[in-house]
Short mmCIF file of C-alpha atoms and ligand atoms in Angstrom, two decimals:
data_model
loop_
_atom_site.label_atom_id
_atom_site.label_comp_id
_atom_site.label_asym_id
_atom_site.label_seq_id
_atom_site.Cartn_x
_atom_site.Cartn_y
_atom_site.Cartn_z
CA MET A 190 -131.50 62.89 -156.06
CA VAL A 191 -131.25 62.33 -152.24
CA LYS A 192 -127.65 61.47 -151.17
CA LYS A 193 -126.94 58.36 -149.53
CA LEU A 194 -124.89 57.74 -146.54
CA PHE A 195 -123.23 54.56 -145.12
CA ILE A 196 -121.92 54.67 -141.74
CA GLU A 197 -120.15 51.95 -139.80
CA THR A 198 -120.01 52.50 -136.03
CA LEU A 199 -117.37 50.54 -134.08
CA GLY A 200 -116.46 50.52 -130.47
CA CYS A 201 -118.55 51.98 -127.56
CA ALA A 202 -121.90 53.85 -126.88
CA MET A 203 -120.00 56.99 -127.12
CA ASN A 204 -119.24 56.25 -130.73
CA VAL A 205 -122.98 55.65 -131.26
CA ARG A 206 -123.78 58.96 -130.03
CA ASP A 207 -121.04 60.58 -132.07
CA SER A 208 -122.44 58.82 -135.29
CA GLU A 209 -125.82 60.34 -134.47
CA HIS A 210 -124.35 63.74 -134.04
CA MET A 211 -122.64 63.47 -137.44
CA ILE A 212 -125.76 62.31 -139.13
CA ALA A 213 -127.68 65.23 -137.47
CA GLU A 214 -124.93 67.78 -138.61
CA LEU A 215 -125.05 66.48 -142.19
CA ASN A 216 -128.78 66.65 -142.31
CA ARG A 217 -128.73 70.31 -141.57
CA GLU A 218 -127.39 71.03 -145.00
CA GLU A 219 -129.23 68.45 -146.95
CA PRO A 220 -131.10 65.28 -146.06
CA TYR A 221 -129.19 62.00 -146.48
CA LEU A 222 -130.67 58.63 -146.65
CA LEU A 223 -129.18 55.92 -144.62
CA THR A 224 -128.06 52.88 -146.33
CA LYS A 225 -126.67 49.45 -145.41
CA ASP A 226 -125.04 49.14 -148.80
CA ALA A 227 -121.62 50.93 -149.18
CA LYS A 228 -121.72 50.53 -152.80
CA GLU A 229 -124.60 52.73 -153.46
CA ALA A 230 -123.43 55.34 -150.96
CA ASP A 231 -122.15 58.90 -151.55
CA LEU A 232 -120.60 59.34 -148.36
CA ILE A 233 -118.90 56.45 -146.50
CA LEU A 234 -118.03 57.01 -142.93
CA ILE A 235 -116.23 54.70 -140.74
CA ASN A 236 -116.42 55.78 -137.04
CA THR A 237 -113.56 53.76 -135.49
CA CYS A 238 -112.53 52.40 -132.02
CA SER A 239 -108.73 52.15 -131.03
CA VAL A 240 -109.04 50.40 -127.64
CA ARG A 241 -107.63 47.08 -128.87
CA GLU A 242 -105.25 46.47 -131.83
CA LYS A 243 -107.20 44.00 -133.95
CA PRO A 244 -110.05 46.30 -135.25
CA VAL A 245 -107.36 48.91 -136.02
CA ASN A 246 -105.52 46.56 -138.40
CA LYS A 247 -108.74 45.54 -139.83
CA LEU A 248 -109.52 49.29 -140.72
CA PHE A 249 -107.08 49.48 -143.69
CA SER A 250 -108.38 46.35 -145.33
CA GLU A 251 -111.77 47.53 -144.88
CA ILE A 252 -110.96 50.87 -146.51
CA GLY A 253 -109.37 48.85 -149.29
CA GLN A 254 -112.68 46.97 -149.99
CA PHE A 255 -114.66 50.33 -149.96
CA VAL A 256 -112.26 51.85 -152.51
CA LYS A 257 -112.79 49.03 -154.74
CA HIS A 258 -116.64 48.74 -154.70
CA LYS A 259 -117.68 52.33 -154.01
CA LYS A 260 -119.37 54.83 -156.51
CA LYS A 261 -116.67 56.85 -158.21
CA SER A 262 -117.63 60.09 -156.76
CA ALA A 263 -118.19 58.82 -153.17
CA LYS A 264 -116.13 60.28 -150.39
CA ILE A 265 -114.56 58.17 -147.56
CA GLY A 266 -114.11 59.60 -144.14
CA VAL A 267 -112.46 58.09 -141.16
CA CYS A 268 -113.74 59.43 -137.88
CA GLY A 269 -113.43 58.36 -134.19
CA CYS A 270 -110.66 57.20 -131.93
CA THR A 271 -108.42 55.69 -134.42
CA ALA A 272 -108.66 58.97 -136.45
CA SER A 273 -107.62 60.79 -133.26
CA HIS A 274 -104.72 58.39 -132.67
CA LEU A 275 -103.24 57.94 -136.26
CA GLY A 276 -104.23 61.23 -137.77
CA GLU A 277 -102.25 62.07 -140.92
CA GLU A 278 -100.85 58.47 -140.98
CA ILE A 279 -104.35 57.36 -142.32
CA PHE A 280 -103.74 59.47 -145.49
CA LYS A 281 -100.37 57.90 -146.01
CA ARG A 282 -101.64 54.27 -145.62
CA ALA A 283 -104.84 54.93 -147.53
CA PRO A 284 -104.54 57.97 -149.90
CA GLU A 285 -108.02 57.44 -151.14
CA VAL A 286 -109.40 58.50 -147.80
CA ASN A 287 -110.83 62.12 -148.14
CA PHE A 288 -111.06 63.14 -144.52
CA VAL A 289 -109.94 62.13 -141.01
CA LEU A 290 -112.05 63.67 -138.20
CA GLY A 291 -111.06 62.95 -134.63
CA ALA A 292 -113.46 61.86 -131.83
CA ARG A 293 -113.43 65.28 -130.47
CA ASN A 294 -114.19 66.96 -133.78
CA VAL A 295 -117.45 65.58 -134.94
CA SER A 296 -119.07 68.83 -135.06
CA LYS A 297 -116.89 69.66 -138.06
CA ILE A 298 -118.20 66.93 -140.28
CA ARG A 299 -119.87 69.48 -142.85
CA GLU A 300 -116.66 71.27 -143.14
CA ALA A 301 -114.87 67.99 -143.72
CA ILE A 302 -117.12 66.96 -146.60
CA SER A 303 -116.95 70.21 -148.25
CA LYS A 304 -113.10 69.99 -148.87
CA GLU A 305 -111.14 67.68 -151.11
CA LYS A 306 -109.09 66.60 -148.13
CA PHE A 307 -109.46 67.52 -144.49
CA LEU A 308 -107.72 66.49 -141.31
CA ASP A 309 -108.72 67.55 -137.78
CA VAL A 310 -107.87 65.51 -134.68
CA ASN A 311 -107.21 68.00 -132.22
CA ILE A 312 -107.97 66.33 -128.77
CA ASN A 313 -108.11 69.56 -127.02
CA TYR A 314 -111.06 70.85 -129.13
CA ASP A 315 -114.07 71.46 -126.72
CA GLU A 316 -117.40 70.29 -128.14
CA SER A 317 -118.95 70.13 -124.52
CA ALA A 318 -121.41 72.80 -125.20
CA TYR A 319 -121.92 72.57 -128.95
CA ALA A 320 -125.59 72.54 -130.04
CA PHE A 321 -125.70 69.36 -132.11
CA GLY A 322 -128.67 68.80 -134.38
CA GLU A 323 -131.27 66.26 -133.43
CA PHE A 324 -130.97 62.66 -134.65
CA ARG A 325 -131.68 59.34 -132.92
CA GLN A 326 -131.45 55.85 -134.35
CA ASN A 327 -133.87 54.64 -131.98
CA PRO A 328 -136.79 56.97 -130.98
CA HIS A 329 -137.52 55.15 -127.90
CA LYS A 330 -134.12 55.65 -126.38
CA ALA A 331 -132.16 58.84 -126.13
CA TYR A 332 -128.37 58.76 -125.61
CA ILE A 333 -127.16 62.02 -123.94
CA ASN A 334 -123.44 62.97 -123.70
CA ILE A 335 -122.73 63.99 -120.13
CA SER A 336 -118.98 64.38 -120.32
CA ILE A 337 -116.39 64.18 -123.00
CA GLY A 338 -112.74 62.76 -122.51
CA CYS A 339 -111.12 61.05 -119.55
CA ASP A 340 -108.73 62.11 -116.97
CA LYS A 341 -107.87 58.71 -115.62
CA LYS A 342 -104.65 57.50 -116.69
CA CYS A 343 -105.13 53.55 -116.50
CA ALA A 344 -101.93 52.10 -117.68
CA PHE A 345 -103.48 49.93 -120.53
CA CYS A 346 -105.90 52.50 -121.99
CA ILE A 347 -105.43 54.73 -125.16
CA VAL A 348 -108.66 56.62 -124.72
CA PRO A 349 -107.17 59.74 -122.88
CA HIS A 350 -105.01 60.15 -126.09
CA THR A 351 -107.87 59.89 -128.34
CA ARG A 352 -110.71 61.72 -126.35
CA GLY A 353 -108.65 63.98 -124.49
CA GLU A 354 -109.16 65.80 -120.96
CA GLU A 355 -112.46 65.23 -119.11
CA ILE A 356 -114.90 67.99 -119.38
CA SER A 357 -118.55 67.82 -118.19
CA VAL A 358 -121.36 69.11 -120.32
CA PRO A 359 -123.29 72.03 -118.49
CA HIS A 360 -126.26 70.35 -116.68
CA GLU A 361 -128.73 72.92 -118.18
CA LEU A 362 -127.90 71.51 -121.51
CA ILE A 363 -128.32 67.83 -120.45
CA LEU A 364 -131.63 68.56 -118.83
CA SER A 365 -133.16 70.45 -121.71
CA GLU A 366 -131.88 67.81 -124.03
CA ALA A 367 -133.43 64.99 -121.81
CA GLU A 368 -136.75 67.00 -121.69
CA ARG A 369 -136.83 67.39 -125.43
CA ALA A 370 -136.02 63.84 -126.03
CA ALA A 371 -138.56 62.54 -123.44
CA LYS A 372 -141.34 64.79 -124.77
CA SER A 373 -140.81 63.52 -128.21
CA GLY A 374 -141.33 59.93 -127.06
CA ALA A 375 -137.91 58.63 -125.60
CA LYS A 376 -139.03 57.09 -122.33
CA GLU A 377 -135.46 56.07 -121.75
CA ILE A 378 -132.46 58.52 -121.21
CA PHE A 379 -129.04 56.87 -121.50
CA LEU A 380 -126.34 59.19 -120.10
CA LEU A 381 -122.96 58.69 -121.57
CA GLY A 382 -119.46 59.48 -120.64
CA GLN A 383 -115.93 57.72 -120.07
CA ASN A 384 -116.39 58.08 -116.39
CA VAL A 385 -120.02 59.16 -115.77
CA ASN A 386 -119.92 59.15 -111.97
CA ASN A 387 -117.03 61.68 -112.03
CA TYR A 388 -119.52 64.09 -113.43
CA GLY A 389 -119.42 67.78 -112.60
CA ARG A 390 -115.67 67.80 -111.66
CA ARG A 391 -114.74 70.39 -114.28
CA LEU A 392 -116.78 72.22 -116.95
CA SER A 393 -115.06 73.76 -120.06
CA ASN A 394 -114.62 77.16 -118.05
CA GLY A 395 -112.47 75.33 -115.55
CA LYS A 396 -115.18 75.69 -112.87
CA LYS A 397 -116.70 72.84 -110.96
CA GLY A 398 -120.30 71.92 -112.02
CA GLU A 399 -123.22 72.75 -109.82
CA PHE A 400 -124.45 69.21 -109.61
CA ASN A 401 -122.38 65.80 -109.12
CA PHE A 402 -123.48 62.67 -110.97
CA SER A 403 -125.96 61.63 -108.08
CA GLN A 404 -127.56 64.90 -108.05
CA LEU A 405 -127.76 64.92 -112.01
CA LEU A 406 -129.55 61.55 -111.94
CA THR A 407 -132.19 62.93 -109.39
CA GLN A 408 -132.78 65.98 -111.53
CA ILE A 409 -133.34 63.87 -114.64
CA SER A 410 -135.66 61.57 -112.76
CA LYS A 411 -137.99 64.71 -111.91
CA ILE A 412 -138.88 64.97 -115.77
CA ASN A 413 -142.32 63.36 -115.90
CA GLU A 414 -141.95 61.84 -119.37
CA VAL A 415 -138.77 60.18 -118.33
CA LYS A 416 -139.63 56.56 -117.12
CA ARG A 417 -136.05 55.02 -117.25
CA ILE A 418 -132.58 56.22 -116.75
CA ARG A 419 -129.51 54.25 -117.71
CA PHE A 420 -125.71 55.34 -117.86
CA THR A 421 -122.27 54.06 -118.88
CA SER A 422 -119.62 53.82 -117.89
CA PRO A 423 -119.20 54.52 -114.17
CA HIS A 424 -115.85 54.01 -112.56
CA PRO A 425 -115.85 51.67 -109.47
CA LEU A 426 -113.64 54.21 -107.67
CA HIS A 427 -116.32 56.91 -107.62
CA MET A 428 -119.16 54.58 -106.45
CA ASP A 429 -119.53 56.32 -103.10
CA ASP A 430 -122.34 55.76 -100.42
CA GLU A 431 -124.35 58.78 -101.94
CA PHE A 432 -124.13 57.29 -105.36
CA LEU A 433 -125.22 53.88 -104.37
CA GLU A 434 -128.14 55.29 -102.24
CA VAL A 435 -129.43 57.28 -105.23
CA PHE A 436 -129.02 54.37 -107.34
CA ALA A 437 -130.98 52.03 -105.15
CA SER A 438 -133.66 54.16 -104.12
CA ASN A 439 -134.67 55.95 -107.21
CA PRO A 440 -137.31 53.81 -109.07
CA LYS A 441 -136.50 55.59 -112.47
CA ILE A 442 -132.86 54.40 -112.29
CA CYS A 443 -132.60 50.96 -114.12
CA LYS A 444 -131.25 48.38 -111.79
CA SER A 445 -128.17 47.54 -114.14
CA MET A 446 -124.75 48.64 -112.96
CA HIS A 447 -121.53 48.38 -115.01
CA MET A 448 -118.59 47.92 -112.68
CA PRO A 449 -115.36 47.56 -114.71
CA LEU A 450 -113.17 45.29 -112.67
CA GLN A 451 -110.32 44.83 -115.16
CA SER A 452 -108.36 42.62 -112.73
CA GLY A 453 -109.07 41.04 -109.39
CA SER A 454 -105.43 41.30 -108.12
CA THR A 455 -104.62 44.14 -106.06
CA ALA A 456 -100.93 44.31 -107.31
CA ILE A 457 -102.10 44.30 -111.04
CA LEU A 458 -104.82 47.00 -110.23
CA LYS A 459 -102.00 49.02 -108.83
CA THR A 460 -99.94 48.74 -111.95
CA MET A 461 -102.86 49.46 -113.89
CA ARG A 462 -103.41 52.54 -111.88
CA ARG A 463 -107.08 51.84 -111.22
CA GLY A 464 -107.14 53.44 -107.73
CA TYR A 465 -108.79 50.59 -105.79
CA THR A 466 -108.10 47.17 -104.45
CA LYS A 467 -109.57 43.74 -104.77
CA GLU A 468 -111.18 44.03 -101.23
CA TRP A 469 -112.62 47.46 -102.01
CA PHE A 470 -114.13 46.40 -105.21
CA LEU A 471 -115.68 43.39 -103.40
CA GLU A 472 -117.08 45.48 -100.66
CA ARG A 473 -118.73 47.93 -103.16
CA ALA A 474 -120.25 45.15 -105.30
CA GLN A 475 -121.58 43.34 -102.06
CA LYS A 476 -122.95 46.62 -100.64
CA LEU A 477 -124.55 47.28 -104.01
CA ARG A 478 -126.20 43.83 -104.03
CA ARG A 479 -127.47 44.36 -100.34
CA MET A 480 -128.97 47.84 -101.15
CA SER A 481 -130.37 46.91 -104.49
CA PRO A 482 -131.31 43.35 -104.41
CA ASP A 483 -132.64 43.10 -108.02
CA VAL A 484 -129.43 44.66 -109.51
CA ALA A 485 -127.71 43.03 -112.29
CA ILE A 486 -123.90 43.72 -112.40
CA SER A 487 -121.93 43.73 -115.55
CA THR A 488 -118.08 44.07 -115.80
CA ASP A 489 -115.08 44.51 -118.06
CA ILE A 490 -112.15 42.17 -117.35
CA ILE A 491 -108.61 42.10 -118.95
CA VAL A 492 -106.59 38.93 -118.76
CA ALA A 493 -102.89 38.65 -119.17
CA PHE A 494 -101.95 42.32 -118.31
CA PRO A 495 -98.21 42.44 -118.27
CA GLY A 496 -96.85 40.67 -115.12
CA GLU A 497 -100.19 38.86 -114.47
CA SER A 498 -99.23 35.67 -112.49
CA GLU A 499 -101.22 32.61 -111.85
CA LYS A 500 -101.92 33.95 -108.52
CA ASP A 501 -103.19 37.28 -109.95
CA PHE A 502 -105.44 35.52 -112.36
CA ALA A 503 -106.80 33.36 -109.58
CA ASP A 504 -107.81 36.60 -107.80
CA THR A 505 -109.84 37.76 -110.93
CA MET A 506 -111.52 34.29 -110.82
CA GLU A 507 -112.14 34.58 -107.16
CA ILE A 508 -113.93 38.22 -107.54
CA MET A 509 -116.03 36.46 -110.52
CA GLU A 510 -117.30 33.77 -108.24
CA GLU A 511 -117.97 36.08 -105.36
CA VAL A 512 -119.81 38.71 -107.34
CA ARG A 513 -121.38 36.31 -109.92
CA PHE A 514 -121.64 38.96 -112.69
CA GLU A 515 -124.72 38.87 -114.81
CA GLN A 516 -122.59 39.98 -117.80
CA ILE A 517 -118.91 40.29 -118.51
CA PHE A 518 -116.94 41.71 -121.33
CA SER A 519 -113.70 40.06 -121.30
CA PHE A 520 -110.48 40.72 -123.32
CA LYS A 521 -106.87 39.47 -123.80
CA TYR A 522 -104.60 42.51 -122.97
CA SER A 523 -103.56 44.39 -126.02
CA ALA A 524 -100.45 46.66 -126.00
CA ARG A 525 -101.47 50.11 -127.25
CA PRO A 526 -99.34 52.79 -128.44
CA LEU A 527 -98.88 55.94 -126.19
CA THR A 528 -99.97 53.90 -123.04
CA THR A 529 -97.54 53.40 -120.07
CA ALA A 530 -98.34 49.63 -120.05
CA ALA A 531 -96.98 49.44 -123.68
CA GLN A 532 -93.45 50.16 -122.23
CA MET A 533 -93.66 47.04 -119.78
CA THR A 534 -91.59 43.96 -120.84
CA ASN A 535 -93.09 41.39 -118.56
CA MET A 536 -95.62 40.28 -121.15
CA VAL A 537 -97.70 37.20 -120.51
CA ASP A 538 -97.43 34.80 -123.56
CA ASP A 539 -100.25 34.51 -125.90
CA LYS A 540 -100.93 31.01 -125.22
CA THR A 541 -101.21 31.65 -121.45
CA ALA A 542 -103.44 34.67 -122.15
CA SER A 543 -105.78 32.57 -124.44
CA ALA A 544 -106.08 29.93 -122.01
CA ARG A 545 -106.92 32.35 -119.21
CA LEU A 546 -109.53 34.03 -121.24
CA LYS A 547 -111.07 30.53 -121.96
CA ILE A 548 -111.07 29.60 -118.27
CA LEU A 549 -112.88 32.88 -117.39
CA GLN A 550 -115.26 32.82 -120.22
CA ASP A 551 -116.23 29.13 -119.44
CA LYS A 552 -116.61 29.92 -115.77
CA HIS A 553 -118.99 32.68 -116.39
CA ALA A 554 -120.87 30.57 -118.83
CA ALA A 555 -121.39 28.04 -116.12
CA ILE A 556 -122.45 30.84 -113.67
CA LEU A 557 -125.09 31.96 -116.27
CA ASP A 558 -126.24 28.51 -116.79
CA GLU A 559 -126.98 28.26 -113.00
CA MET A 560 -128.58 31.60 -112.96
CA THR A 561 -130.69 31.67 -116.32
CA PRO A 562 -133.25 28.89 -115.25
CA ASN A 563 -134.38 30.97 -112.20
CA TYR A 564 -135.84 33.49 -114.49
CA LYS A 565 -138.56 31.02 -115.70
CA ASP A 566 -142.12 32.31 -114.71
CA LYS A 567 -140.64 35.53 -113.34
CA ILE A 568 -142.36 38.80 -114.37
CA PHE A 569 -140.25 41.70 -115.61
CA GLU A 570 -141.11 45.10 -116.75
CA VAL A 571 -140.15 45.37 -120.18
CA TYR A 572 -139.56 48.41 -122.35
CA PHE A 573 -140.11 47.23 -125.92
CA GLU A 574 -137.82 49.14 -128.31
CA GLU A 575 -137.07 47.15 -131.34
CA LEU A 576 -138.61 44.93 -134.06
CA ARG A 577 -136.53 41.84 -134.63
CA GLU A 578 -136.06 40.38 -138.12
CA ASN A 579 -138.00 37.12 -136.93
CA GLY A 580 -141.01 39.41 -136.46
CA MET A 581 -140.68 39.31 -132.56
CA ILE A 582 -140.62 42.43 -130.62
CA ALA A 583 -137.54 42.92 -128.28
CA GLY A 584 -137.05 45.09 -125.20
CA ARG A 585 -134.94 45.29 -122.00
CA THR A 586 -135.87 44.76 -118.44
CA SER A 587 -134.47 47.20 -115.82
CA GLN A 588 -131.60 44.82 -115.23
CA ASN A 589 -130.77 45.25 -119.06
CA PHE A 590 -131.75 41.58 -119.85
CA THR A 591 -132.85 41.37 -123.42
CA VAL A 592 -136.55 39.91 -123.63
CA CYS A 593 -138.17 38.82 -126.82
CA ALA A 594 -141.87 38.25 -127.26
CA GLU A 595 -144.28 37.37 -130.12
CA GLU A 596 -146.41 40.34 -129.66
CA SER A 597 -147.73 43.25 -131.71
CA GLU A 598 -145.34 45.92 -133.09
CA LYS A 599 -147.79 48.43 -131.57
CA LEU A 600 -146.19 47.63 -128.20
CA LEU A 601 -142.90 49.32 -129.42
CA GLY A 602 -142.38 52.29 -127.20
CA GLU A 603 -144.42 50.71 -124.32
CA ILE A 604 -143.34 49.32 -120.89
CA LYS A 605 -145.25 46.07 -120.15
CA ASN A 606 -145.21 43.13 -117.67
CA VAL A 607 -143.75 40.09 -119.34
CA LYS A 608 -143.65 36.56 -117.83
CA ILE A 609 -140.73 34.64 -118.98
CA THR A 610 -141.43 31.31 -120.55
CA ARG A 611 -138.27 30.28 -122.06
CA PRO A 612 -135.05 31.77 -120.52
CA GLN A 613 -131.87 31.44 -122.38
CA ARG A 614 -128.34 32.73 -121.59
CA LEU A 615 -128.70 35.79 -123.79
CA ILE A 616 -132.36 36.08 -124.36
CA LEU A 617 -135.26 35.75 -122.23
CA TYR A 618 -138.40 34.71 -124.16
CA GLY A 619 -141.82 35.50 -122.66
CA GLN A 620 -145.35 36.71 -123.01
CA VAL A 621 -147.01 39.97 -122.03
CA VAL A 622 -149.31 39.47 -118.99
N1 LIG B 41 -106.40 45.85 -123.91
C1 LIG B 41 -107.42 44.98 -123.70
N2 LIG B 41 -108.61 45.54 -123.32
C2 LIG B 41 -108.62 46.79 -123.17
N3 LIG B 41 -109.69 47.61 -122.64
C3 LIG B 41 -109.23 48.96 -122.61
N4 LIG B 41 -107.85 49.05 -123.07
C4 LIG B 41 -107.53 47.68 -123.33
C5 LIG B 41 -106.27 47.07 -123.71
N5 LIG B 41 -105.22 47.78 -123.97
C6 LIG B 41 -110.89 47.19 -122.31
C7 LIG B 41 -111.17 47.41 -120.76
C8 LIG B 41 -112.20 48.63 -120.98
C9 LIG B 41 -112.88 48.18 -122.23
C10 LIG B 41 -113.79 49.23 -122.75
O1 LIG B 41 -112.06 47.83 -123.00
O2 LIG B 41 -111.65 46.41 -120.12
O3 LIG B 41 -113.11 48.72 -119.76
FE1 LIG B 42 -113.24 52.68 -128.39
FE2 LIG B 42 -112.81 53.77 -126.10
FE3 LIG B 42 -112.91 55.28 -128.24
FE4 LIG B 42 -115.10 54.12 -127.25
S1 LIG B 42 -113.91 55.70 -126.30
S2 LIG B 42 -114.52 54.17 -129.37
S3 LIG B 42 -114.24 52.17 -126.50
S4 LIG B 42 -111.40 53.70 -127.89
#
C-alpha cells in the first residue's frame, strides 16, 4: 500500500518551497501519495508560520483535531517557523506530536519519521548547499531558494529567530537548478529568500559570493528555456540603481516588484530599524515607475506599531496615495516573542488599530476600483499555469495580475496574448487573441 501524506503549508513562499523539499526527501525512500484528507493520511505535516500570533494559537487546536480524526498509526510532525520558535514546548502542549522540525532542518525529515520522537530546531544548521531531491507542486513554475535566514533585525520580526543568519546559496547550485527546472518545462523561475537583493553578501564558508543579486538575475536570464523570472522578497534598502536598471531593462524579469513599506512614517521606520526614510522609499518607488512604466508594485504594511500616532499613520496613507500600490498585504501589529518591539510599552489600543487597518484597506480598495477598469481591452502576455475548479484556466501577467480564461487545458504551460474583457479587482477575465 502506498503511504499517504497530508501536508498543510502556512506562511510564505519559503515555506511552500520547504514543503516541496520535504516531499522530495520523503519520496527518496518510498513514494508518498499526497492527500487533501488528513483522516486517511499516514503522515500529517503542518508547516507553520510564526510571523503573527493568531496562526500560532490556532496550531494547537488544529493538532487536537488531527489527533481526534487521524488513522491510529499516523504520525504528526510540526515543521517550519513555529517549530523553530517553540521547539520542545510543542511536545509539552501536544504530546501526540511525533516530531518537531525547524525551518532550517527540513533536510532531516526522513530521520524525523524514522524515530518515535524527534526534535531538531537548530537555527544555525546550514542547508544552503544541501542537494535536495526534486519535487514541484506546479511543473510550470520553479521555486528556487537563493538564500536562507535573515540578517536584518527589524524590531517587529521573529524571522531571524526562526530562520537564523543569512547565508547565500552558491550561484553554481542556483544556476544548475534553474537550468534543470527550465529544461523539464518550468518556463518561470521564482527566486526565494528573506532578503533576495542582498544576495551574495555571505556564503556558508564566510566568503562573499561571486555575484550580487543583479548579476545573478542576469545569469539566470541567459538560460534559453527560462522565459520569466520572479523573486521575493526584496528589501527596499537594497534597491540600488544597478538593481533597478537590471530590473527595468531585462525583458525576462517580470514587471512585478514587492516593496515592503511597513510604515510611511520616518520616525516609526527608525524604531522598526528598517534603515530607510519615507522620502527615500518614495524616491525609489517613483524612480522604479519612471524606469519601468508597466511595473506593478506590491507592498506589506503594518498598522499600529507601538507608538504610531495619527500623524505617523497619515504618513503611511500618504505613501499609499502617492505610490498607488497595485497590491497591498496589510496587518495589525502583533507583538512577537524574542523581538525588540515586544519590549515596547507604548502600544496602540486594538480599537484604534482595527480602525486604521480598515481605513487603509478601504482606501486601497478605492484605488483599485479606479485602476481596474483601465485594464479593459488591454492585451497582456499571460503564462497559463493552473486549471481552476470552474474549468477555466488561470495564469499570470508579467505584473503578477491573475488572468482567467475559458480556453483549452492544452494551453497550460504556454505564454499567450490575452485581451481583457471583464476586469475585476482580483481577477482579470479575458480571451486569448
Ligand atoms: N506584526 C504584524 N505583521 C508582521 N509582519 C512581520 N512581523 C509582523 C508582526 N510582528 C509582516 C510584515 C512582513 C510580512 C511578511 O509580515 O509586513 O513584511
Ligand atoms: Fe512565516 Fe516569516 Fe517563517 Fe515565512 S519566514 S513562514 S512569513 S515566519
